[in-house]
PDB file of C-alpha atoms in Angstrom:
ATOM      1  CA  UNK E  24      96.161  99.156  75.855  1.00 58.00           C
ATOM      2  CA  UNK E  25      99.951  98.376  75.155  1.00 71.00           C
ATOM      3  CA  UNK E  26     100.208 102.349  74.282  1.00 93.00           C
ATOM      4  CA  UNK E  27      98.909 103.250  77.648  1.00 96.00           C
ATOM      5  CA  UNK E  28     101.131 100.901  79.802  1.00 97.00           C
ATOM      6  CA  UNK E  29     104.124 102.038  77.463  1.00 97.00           C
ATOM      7  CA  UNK E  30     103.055 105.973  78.472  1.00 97.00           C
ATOM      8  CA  UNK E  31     103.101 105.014  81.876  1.00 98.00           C
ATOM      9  CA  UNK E  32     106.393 102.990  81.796  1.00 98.00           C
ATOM     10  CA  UNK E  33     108.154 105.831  80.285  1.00 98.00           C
ATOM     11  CA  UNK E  34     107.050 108.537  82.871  1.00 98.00           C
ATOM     12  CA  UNK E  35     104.754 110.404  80.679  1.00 98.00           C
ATOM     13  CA  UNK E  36     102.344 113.040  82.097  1.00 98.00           C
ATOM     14  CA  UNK E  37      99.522 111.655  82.123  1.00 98.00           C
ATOM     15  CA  UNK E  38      95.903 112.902  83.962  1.00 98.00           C
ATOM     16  CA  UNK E  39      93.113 111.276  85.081  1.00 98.00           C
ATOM     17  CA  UNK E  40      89.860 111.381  86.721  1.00 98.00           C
ATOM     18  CA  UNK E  41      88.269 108.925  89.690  1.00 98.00           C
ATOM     19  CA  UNK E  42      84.506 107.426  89.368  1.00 98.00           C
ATOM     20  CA  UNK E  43      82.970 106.394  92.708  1.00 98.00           C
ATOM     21  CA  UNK E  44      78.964 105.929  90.856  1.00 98.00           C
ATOM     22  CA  UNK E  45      77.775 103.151  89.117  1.00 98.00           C
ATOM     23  CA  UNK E  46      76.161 105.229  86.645  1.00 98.00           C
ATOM     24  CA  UNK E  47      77.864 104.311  83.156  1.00 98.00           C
ATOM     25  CA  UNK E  48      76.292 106.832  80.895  1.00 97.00           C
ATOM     26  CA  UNK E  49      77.805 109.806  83.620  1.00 97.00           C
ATOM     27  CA  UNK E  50      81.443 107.528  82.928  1.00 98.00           C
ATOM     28  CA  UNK E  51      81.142 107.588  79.521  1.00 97.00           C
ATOM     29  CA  UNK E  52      80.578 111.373  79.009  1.00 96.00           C
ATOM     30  CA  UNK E  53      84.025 111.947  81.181  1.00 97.00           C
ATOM     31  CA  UNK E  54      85.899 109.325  79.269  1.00 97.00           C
ATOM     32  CA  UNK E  55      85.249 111.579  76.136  1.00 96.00           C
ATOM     33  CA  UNK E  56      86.488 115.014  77.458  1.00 96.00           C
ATOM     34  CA  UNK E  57      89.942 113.873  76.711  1.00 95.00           C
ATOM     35  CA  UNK E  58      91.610 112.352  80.079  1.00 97.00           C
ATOM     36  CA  UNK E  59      94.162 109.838  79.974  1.00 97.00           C
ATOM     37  CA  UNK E  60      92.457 107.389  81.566  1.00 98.00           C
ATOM     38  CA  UNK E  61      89.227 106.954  84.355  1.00 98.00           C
ATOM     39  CA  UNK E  62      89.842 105.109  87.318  1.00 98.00           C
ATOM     40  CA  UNK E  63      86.752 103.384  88.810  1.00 98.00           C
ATOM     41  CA  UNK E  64      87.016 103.111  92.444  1.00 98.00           C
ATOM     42  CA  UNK E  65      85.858  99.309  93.869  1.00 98.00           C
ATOM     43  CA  UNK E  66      87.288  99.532  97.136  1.00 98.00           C
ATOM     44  CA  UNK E  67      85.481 102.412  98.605  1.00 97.00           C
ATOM     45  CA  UNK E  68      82.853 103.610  95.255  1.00 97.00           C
ATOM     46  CA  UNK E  69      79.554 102.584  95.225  1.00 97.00           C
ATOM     47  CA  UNK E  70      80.595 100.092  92.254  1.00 97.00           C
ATOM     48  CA  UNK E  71      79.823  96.046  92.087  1.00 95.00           C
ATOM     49  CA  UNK E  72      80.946  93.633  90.063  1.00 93.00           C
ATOM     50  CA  UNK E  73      78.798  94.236  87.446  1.00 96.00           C
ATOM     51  CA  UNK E  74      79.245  97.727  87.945  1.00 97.00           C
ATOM     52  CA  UNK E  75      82.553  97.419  87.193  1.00 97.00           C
ATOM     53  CA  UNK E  76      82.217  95.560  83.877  1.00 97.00           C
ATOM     54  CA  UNK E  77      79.806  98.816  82.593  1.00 98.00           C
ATOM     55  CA  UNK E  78      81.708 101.129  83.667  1.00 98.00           C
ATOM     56  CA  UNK E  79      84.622  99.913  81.614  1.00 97.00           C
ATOM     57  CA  UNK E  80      82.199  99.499  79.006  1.00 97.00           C
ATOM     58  CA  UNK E  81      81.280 103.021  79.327  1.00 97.00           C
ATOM     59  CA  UNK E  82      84.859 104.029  79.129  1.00 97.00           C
ATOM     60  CA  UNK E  83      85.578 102.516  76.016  1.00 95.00           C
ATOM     61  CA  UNK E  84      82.720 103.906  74.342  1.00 96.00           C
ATOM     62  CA  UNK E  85      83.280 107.294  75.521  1.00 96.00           C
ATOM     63  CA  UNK E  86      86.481 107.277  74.823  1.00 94.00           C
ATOM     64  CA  UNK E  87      86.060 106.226  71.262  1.00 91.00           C
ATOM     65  CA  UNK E  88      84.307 109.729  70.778  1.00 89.00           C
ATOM     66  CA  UNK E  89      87.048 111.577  71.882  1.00 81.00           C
ATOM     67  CA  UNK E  90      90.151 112.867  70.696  1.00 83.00           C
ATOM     68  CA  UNK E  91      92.025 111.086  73.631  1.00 83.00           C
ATOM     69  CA  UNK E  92      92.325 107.403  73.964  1.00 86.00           C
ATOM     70  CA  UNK E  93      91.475 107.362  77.750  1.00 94.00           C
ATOM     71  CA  UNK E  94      91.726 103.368  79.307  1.00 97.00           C
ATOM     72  CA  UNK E  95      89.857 102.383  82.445  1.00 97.00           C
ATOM     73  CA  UNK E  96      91.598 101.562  85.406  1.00 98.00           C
ATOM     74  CA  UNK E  97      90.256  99.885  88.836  1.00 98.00           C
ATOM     75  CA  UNK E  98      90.669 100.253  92.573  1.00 98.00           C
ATOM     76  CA  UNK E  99      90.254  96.733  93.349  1.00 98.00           C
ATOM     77  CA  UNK E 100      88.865  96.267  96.908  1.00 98.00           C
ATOM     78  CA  UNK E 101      92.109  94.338  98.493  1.00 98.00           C
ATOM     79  CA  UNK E 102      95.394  93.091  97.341  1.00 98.00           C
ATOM     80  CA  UNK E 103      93.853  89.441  96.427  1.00 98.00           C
ATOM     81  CA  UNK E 104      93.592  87.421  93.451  1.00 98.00           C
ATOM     82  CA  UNK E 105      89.923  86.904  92.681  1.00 98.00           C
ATOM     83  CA  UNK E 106      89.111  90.909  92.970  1.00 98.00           C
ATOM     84  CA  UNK E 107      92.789  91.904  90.621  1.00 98.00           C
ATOM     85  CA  UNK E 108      91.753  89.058  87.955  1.00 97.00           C
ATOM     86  CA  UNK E 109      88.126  89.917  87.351  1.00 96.00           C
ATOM     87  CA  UNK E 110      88.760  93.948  87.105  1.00 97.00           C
ATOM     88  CA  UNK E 111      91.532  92.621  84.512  1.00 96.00           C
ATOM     89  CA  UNK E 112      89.456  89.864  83.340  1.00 95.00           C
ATOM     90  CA  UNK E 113      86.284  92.642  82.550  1.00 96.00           C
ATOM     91  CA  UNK E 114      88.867  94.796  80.672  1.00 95.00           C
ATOM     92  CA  UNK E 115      90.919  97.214  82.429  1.00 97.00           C
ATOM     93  CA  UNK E 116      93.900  98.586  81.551  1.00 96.00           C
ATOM     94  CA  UNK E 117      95.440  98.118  85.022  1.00 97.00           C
ATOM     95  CA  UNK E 118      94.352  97.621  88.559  1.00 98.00           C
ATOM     96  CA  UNK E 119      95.565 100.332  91.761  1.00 98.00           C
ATOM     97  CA  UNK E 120      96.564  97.642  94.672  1.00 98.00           C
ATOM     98  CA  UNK E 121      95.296  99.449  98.214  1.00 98.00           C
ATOM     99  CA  UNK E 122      97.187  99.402 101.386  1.00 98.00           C
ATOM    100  CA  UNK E 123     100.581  98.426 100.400  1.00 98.00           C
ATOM    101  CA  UNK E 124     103.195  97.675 103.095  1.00 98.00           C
ATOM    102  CA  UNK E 125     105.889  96.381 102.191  1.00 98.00           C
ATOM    103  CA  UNK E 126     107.930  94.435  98.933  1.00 98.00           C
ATOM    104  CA  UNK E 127     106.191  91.356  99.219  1.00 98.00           C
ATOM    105  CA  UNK E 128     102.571  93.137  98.992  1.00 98.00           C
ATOM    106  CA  UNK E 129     103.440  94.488  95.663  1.00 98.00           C
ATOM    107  CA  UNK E 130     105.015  90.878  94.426  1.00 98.00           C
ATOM    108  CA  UNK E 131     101.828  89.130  95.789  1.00 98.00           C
ATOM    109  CA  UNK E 132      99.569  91.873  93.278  1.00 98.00           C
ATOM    110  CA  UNK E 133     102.146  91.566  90.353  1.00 98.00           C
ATOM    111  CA  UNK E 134     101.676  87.857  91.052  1.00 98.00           C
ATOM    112  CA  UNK E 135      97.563  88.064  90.908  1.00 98.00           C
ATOM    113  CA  UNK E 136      97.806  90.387  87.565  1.00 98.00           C
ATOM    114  CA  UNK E 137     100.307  88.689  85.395  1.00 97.00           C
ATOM    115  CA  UNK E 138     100.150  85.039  83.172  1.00 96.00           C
ATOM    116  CA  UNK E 139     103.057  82.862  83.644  1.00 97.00           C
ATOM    117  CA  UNK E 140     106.038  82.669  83.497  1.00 96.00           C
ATOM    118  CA  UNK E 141     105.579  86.354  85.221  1.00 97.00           C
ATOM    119  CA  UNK E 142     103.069  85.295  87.676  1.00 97.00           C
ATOM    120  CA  UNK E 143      99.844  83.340  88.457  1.00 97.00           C
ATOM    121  CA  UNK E 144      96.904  84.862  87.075  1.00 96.00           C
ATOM    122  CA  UNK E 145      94.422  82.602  86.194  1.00 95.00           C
ATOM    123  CA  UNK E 146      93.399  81.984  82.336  1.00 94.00           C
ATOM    124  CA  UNK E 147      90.014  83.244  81.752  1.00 91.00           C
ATOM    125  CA  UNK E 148      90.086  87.463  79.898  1.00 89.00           C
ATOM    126  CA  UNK E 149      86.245  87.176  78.584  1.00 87.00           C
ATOM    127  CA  UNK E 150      86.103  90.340  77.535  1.00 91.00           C
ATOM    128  CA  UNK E 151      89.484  91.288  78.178  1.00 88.00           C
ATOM    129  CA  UNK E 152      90.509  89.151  75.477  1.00 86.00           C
ATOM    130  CA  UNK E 153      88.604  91.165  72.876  1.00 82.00           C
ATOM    131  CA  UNK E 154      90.651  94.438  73.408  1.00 74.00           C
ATOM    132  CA  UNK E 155      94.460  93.233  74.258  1.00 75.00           C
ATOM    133  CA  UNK E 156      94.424  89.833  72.713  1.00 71.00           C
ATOM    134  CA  UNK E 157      94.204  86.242  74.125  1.00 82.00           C
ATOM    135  CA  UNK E 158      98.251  85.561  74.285  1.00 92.00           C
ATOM    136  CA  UNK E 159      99.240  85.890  78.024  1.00 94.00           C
ATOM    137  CA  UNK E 160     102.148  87.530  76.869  1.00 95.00           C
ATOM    138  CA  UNK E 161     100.877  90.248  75.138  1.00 94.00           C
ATOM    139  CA  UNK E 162      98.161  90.963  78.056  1.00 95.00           C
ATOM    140  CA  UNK E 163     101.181  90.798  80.382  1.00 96.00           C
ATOM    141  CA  UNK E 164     102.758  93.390  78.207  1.00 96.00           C
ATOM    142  CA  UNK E 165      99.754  95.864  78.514  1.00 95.00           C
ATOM    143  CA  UNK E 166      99.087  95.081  82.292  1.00 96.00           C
ATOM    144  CA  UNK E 167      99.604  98.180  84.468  1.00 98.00           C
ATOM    145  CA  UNK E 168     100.117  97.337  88.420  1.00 98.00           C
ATOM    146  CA  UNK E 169     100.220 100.605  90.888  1.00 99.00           C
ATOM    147  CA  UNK E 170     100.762 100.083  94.242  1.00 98.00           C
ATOM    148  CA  UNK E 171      98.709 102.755  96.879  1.00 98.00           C
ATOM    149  CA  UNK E 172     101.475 104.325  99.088  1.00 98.00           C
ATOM    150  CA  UNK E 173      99.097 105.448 102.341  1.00 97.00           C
ATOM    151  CA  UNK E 174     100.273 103.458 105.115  1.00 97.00           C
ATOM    152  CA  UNK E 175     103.586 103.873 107.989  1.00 97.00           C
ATOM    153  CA  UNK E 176     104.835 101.132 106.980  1.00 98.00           C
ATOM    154  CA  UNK E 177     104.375 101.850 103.249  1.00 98.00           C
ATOM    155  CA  UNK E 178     106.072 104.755 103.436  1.00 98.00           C
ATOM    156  CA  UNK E 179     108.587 103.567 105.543  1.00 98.00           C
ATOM    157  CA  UNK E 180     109.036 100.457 103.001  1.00 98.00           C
ATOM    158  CA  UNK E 181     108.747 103.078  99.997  1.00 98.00           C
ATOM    159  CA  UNK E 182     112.181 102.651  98.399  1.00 98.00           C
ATOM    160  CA  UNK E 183     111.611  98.394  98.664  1.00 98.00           C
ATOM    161  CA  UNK E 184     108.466  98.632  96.953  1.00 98.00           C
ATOM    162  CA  UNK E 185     109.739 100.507  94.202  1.00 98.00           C
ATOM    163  CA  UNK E 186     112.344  98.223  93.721  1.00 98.00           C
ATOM    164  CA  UNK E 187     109.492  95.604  93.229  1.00 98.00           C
ATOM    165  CA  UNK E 188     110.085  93.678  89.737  1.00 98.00           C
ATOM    166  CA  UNK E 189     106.986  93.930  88.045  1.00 98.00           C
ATOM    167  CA  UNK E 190     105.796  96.904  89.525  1.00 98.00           C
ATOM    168  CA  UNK E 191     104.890  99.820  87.081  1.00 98.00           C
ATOM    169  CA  UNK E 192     104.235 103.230  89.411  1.00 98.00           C
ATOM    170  CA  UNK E 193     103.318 104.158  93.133  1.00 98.00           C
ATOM    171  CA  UNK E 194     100.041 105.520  93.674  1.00 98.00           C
ATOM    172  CA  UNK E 195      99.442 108.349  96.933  1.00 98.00           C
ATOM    173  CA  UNK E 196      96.044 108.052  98.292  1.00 95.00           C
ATOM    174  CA  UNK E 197      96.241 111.404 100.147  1.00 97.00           C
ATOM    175  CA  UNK E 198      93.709 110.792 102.792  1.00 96.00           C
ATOM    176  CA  UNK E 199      94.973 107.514 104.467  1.00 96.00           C
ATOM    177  CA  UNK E 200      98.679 108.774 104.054  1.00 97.00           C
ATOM    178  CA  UNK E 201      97.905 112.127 105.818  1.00 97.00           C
ATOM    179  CA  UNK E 202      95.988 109.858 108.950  1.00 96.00           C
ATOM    180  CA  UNK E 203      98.798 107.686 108.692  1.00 96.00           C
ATOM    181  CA  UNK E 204     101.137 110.633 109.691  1.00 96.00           C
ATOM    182  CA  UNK E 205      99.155 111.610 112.203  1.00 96.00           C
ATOM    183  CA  UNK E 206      96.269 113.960 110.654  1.00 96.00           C
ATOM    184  CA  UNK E 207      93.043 114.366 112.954  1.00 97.00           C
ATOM    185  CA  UNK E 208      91.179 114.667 109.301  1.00 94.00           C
ATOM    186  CA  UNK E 209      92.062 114.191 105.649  1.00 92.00           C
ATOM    187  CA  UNK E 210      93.762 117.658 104.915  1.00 92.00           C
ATOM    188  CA  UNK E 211      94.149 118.363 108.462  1.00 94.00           C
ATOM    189  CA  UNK E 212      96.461 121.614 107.774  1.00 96.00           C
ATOM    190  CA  UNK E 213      98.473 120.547 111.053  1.00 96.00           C
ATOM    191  CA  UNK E 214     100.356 118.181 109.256  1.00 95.00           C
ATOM    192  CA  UNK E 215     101.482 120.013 106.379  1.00 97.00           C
ATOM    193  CA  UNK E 216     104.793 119.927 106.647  1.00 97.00           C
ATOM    194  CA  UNK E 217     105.308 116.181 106.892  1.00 97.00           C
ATOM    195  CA  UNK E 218     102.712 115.402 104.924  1.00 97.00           C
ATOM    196  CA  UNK E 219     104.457 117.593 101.924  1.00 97.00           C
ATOM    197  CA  UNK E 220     107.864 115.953 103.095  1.00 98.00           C
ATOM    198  CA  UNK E 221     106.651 112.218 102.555  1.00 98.00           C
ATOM    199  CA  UNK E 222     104.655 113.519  98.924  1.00 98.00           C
ATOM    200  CA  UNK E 223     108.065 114.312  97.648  1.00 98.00           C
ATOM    201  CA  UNK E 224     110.207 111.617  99.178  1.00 98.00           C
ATOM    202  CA  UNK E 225     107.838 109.425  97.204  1.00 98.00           C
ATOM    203  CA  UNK E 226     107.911 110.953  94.175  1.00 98.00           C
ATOM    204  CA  UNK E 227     111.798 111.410  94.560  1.00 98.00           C
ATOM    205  CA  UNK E 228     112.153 107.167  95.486  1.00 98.00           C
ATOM    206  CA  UNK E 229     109.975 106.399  92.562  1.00 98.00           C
ATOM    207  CA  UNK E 230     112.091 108.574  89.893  1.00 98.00           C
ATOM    208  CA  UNK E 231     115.122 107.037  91.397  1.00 98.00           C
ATOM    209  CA  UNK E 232     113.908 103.712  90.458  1.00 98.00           C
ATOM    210  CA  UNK E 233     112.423 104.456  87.374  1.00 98.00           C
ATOM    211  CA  UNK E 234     108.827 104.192  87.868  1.00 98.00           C
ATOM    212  CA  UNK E 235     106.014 106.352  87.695  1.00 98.00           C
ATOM    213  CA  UNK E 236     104.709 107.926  90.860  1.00 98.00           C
ATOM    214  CA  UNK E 237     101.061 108.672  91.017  1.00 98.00           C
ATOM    215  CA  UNK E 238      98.372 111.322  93.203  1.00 98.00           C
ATOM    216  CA  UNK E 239      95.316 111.897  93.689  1.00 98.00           C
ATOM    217  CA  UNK E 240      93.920 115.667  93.569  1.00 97.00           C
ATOM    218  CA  UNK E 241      90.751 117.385  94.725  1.00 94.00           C
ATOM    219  CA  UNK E 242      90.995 119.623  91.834  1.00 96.00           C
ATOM    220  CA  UNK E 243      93.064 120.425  88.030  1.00 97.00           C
ATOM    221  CA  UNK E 244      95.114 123.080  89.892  1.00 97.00           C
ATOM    222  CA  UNK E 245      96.536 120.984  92.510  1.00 97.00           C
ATOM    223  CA  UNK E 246      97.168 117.931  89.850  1.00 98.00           C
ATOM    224  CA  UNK E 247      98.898 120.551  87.693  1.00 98.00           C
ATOM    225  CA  UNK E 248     101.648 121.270  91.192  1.00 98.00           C
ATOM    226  CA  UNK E 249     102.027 117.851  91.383  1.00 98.00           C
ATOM    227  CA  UNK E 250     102.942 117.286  87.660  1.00 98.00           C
ATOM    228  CA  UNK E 251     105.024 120.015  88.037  1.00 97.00           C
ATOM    229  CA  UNK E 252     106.587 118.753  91.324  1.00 97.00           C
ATOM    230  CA  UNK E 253     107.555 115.279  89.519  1.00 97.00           C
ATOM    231  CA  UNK E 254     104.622 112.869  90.092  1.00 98.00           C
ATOM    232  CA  UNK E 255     104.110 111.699  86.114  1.00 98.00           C
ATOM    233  CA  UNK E 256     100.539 111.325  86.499  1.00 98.00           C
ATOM    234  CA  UNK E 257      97.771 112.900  88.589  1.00 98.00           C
ATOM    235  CA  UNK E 258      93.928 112.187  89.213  1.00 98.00           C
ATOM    236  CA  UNK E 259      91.378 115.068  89.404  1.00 97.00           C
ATOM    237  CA  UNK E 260      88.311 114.456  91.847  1.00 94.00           C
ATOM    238  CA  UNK E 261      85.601 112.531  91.598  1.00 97.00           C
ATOM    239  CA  UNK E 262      82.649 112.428  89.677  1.00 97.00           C
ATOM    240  CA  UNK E 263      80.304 112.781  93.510  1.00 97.00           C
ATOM    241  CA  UNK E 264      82.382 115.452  94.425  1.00 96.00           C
ATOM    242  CA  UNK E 265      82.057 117.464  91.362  1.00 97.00           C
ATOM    243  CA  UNK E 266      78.102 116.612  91.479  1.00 97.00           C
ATOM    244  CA  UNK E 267      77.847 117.920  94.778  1.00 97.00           C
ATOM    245  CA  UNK E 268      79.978 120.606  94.346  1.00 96.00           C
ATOM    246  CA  UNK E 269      78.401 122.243  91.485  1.00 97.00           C
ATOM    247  CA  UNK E 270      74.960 121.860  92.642  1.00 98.00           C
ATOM    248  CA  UNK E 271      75.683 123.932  95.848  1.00 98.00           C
ATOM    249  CA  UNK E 272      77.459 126.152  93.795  1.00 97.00           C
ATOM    250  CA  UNK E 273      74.229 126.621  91.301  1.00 98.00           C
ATOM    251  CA  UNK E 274      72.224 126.740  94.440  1.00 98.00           C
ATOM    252  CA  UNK E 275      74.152 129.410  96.253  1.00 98.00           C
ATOM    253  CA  UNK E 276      73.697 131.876  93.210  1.00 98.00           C
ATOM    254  CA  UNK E 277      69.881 131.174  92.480  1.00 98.00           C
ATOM    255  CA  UNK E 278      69.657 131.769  96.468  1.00 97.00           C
ATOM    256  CA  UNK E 279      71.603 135.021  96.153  1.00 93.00           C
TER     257      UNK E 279
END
């Protein structure tokens, strides 16, 4: 755990891949194909609670049958305390804080994910405990916080948040960030140009401060331009997208 936050601190390249399904045994076949870590997505995936808890259960055992070490992240739902301690609490590596605005979003989320002195998480790791250790230091020490950067005023506030003490990488959520600049769709091609502007500016503001900068792909290619771009670490898909994907694709060719 303290290896991954270290590999993220230190603005390795680093990929991952997004879960939206509660279906742990489909999680823990991608945790063992050798990605740096799995993010499971409880804002907008189909993923409960208890969801959450067996799909980082998944993780881990999936990734103990590969040759990469891949952790589990979460989406939590909203930047609040209750939804940041239990994904931490059930074992993840790190939570990815949604809708960020502004400097004292990102304090409020380090605040919700860190023991004292650091901040105000409440006592209570169950299982976390079993994987990082019950000192609040050391779970402090191997706590990953990314703020989402889709917003105007995130964007706007981009260089502030960065600055954040406590704050570990930016995260672009693509979709919300091209609406937010004035897309009619996500990928609307209309907005290209500033869309491609603000991807860079973020990655440039997050170098300059140190941290990693994050993005989410639709596929390996376009994480690979990203890496290459500067972003230190880039998600591929989703695990619905690829379903549906690949069935129309076997579909298509029986149907030829």
């Amino acid at each position: 755990m303290t290896d991954f936050a270290n590999r993220i601190r230190s603005r390795e390249k680093l990929v991952g891949y997004w879960v939206t399904l509660d279906a742990p045994p489909a999680t823990e076949r991608i945790a063992r194909l050798g990605y740096d870590y799995v993010v499971l997505d409880g804002q907008h995936g189909l993923i409960g609670s208890t969801g959450l808890l067996n799909g980082l259960l998944a993780i881990d055992a999936g990734a103990a049958l590969g040759e990469v070490r891949s952790v589990g992240l979460v989406r939590v739902e909203a930047n609040d305390p209750t939804p940041i301690g239990r994904a931490l609490d059930s074992g993840a590596a790190g939570v990815i804080v949604p809708l960020i605005d502004t400097a004292d979003d990102v304090a409020r989320a380090v605040q919700a994910a860190k023991y004292p002195p650091l901040g105000g998480r409440s006592f209570g790791p169950i299982r976390a405990s079993l994987r990082i250790g019950p000192v609040p230091a050391d779970a402090n020490a191997a706590t990953v916080v990314l703020a989402m950067i889709e917003t105007p005023l995130g964007l706007k506030n981009v260089a502030e948040i960065c600055a954040t003490p406590g704050l570990d990488g930016v995260y672009v959520g693509p979709s919300d960030l091209g609406l937010a600049l004035g897309a009619r769709f996500p990928g609307d091609p209309e907005i290209d140009g500033p869309f491609e502007e603000a991807v860079e500016l973020i990655a440039r503001t997050a170098q300059e401060a140190g941290i990693a900068a994050g993005i989410h792909t639709f596929d390996g290619e376009s994480a690979k331009r990203r890496l290459d771009q500067g972003y230190t670490f880039a998600t591929v898909s989703s695990d619905l997208s690829h379903l549906e994907a690949i069935a129309a694709a076997h579909l298509d060719t029986a149907r030829a």
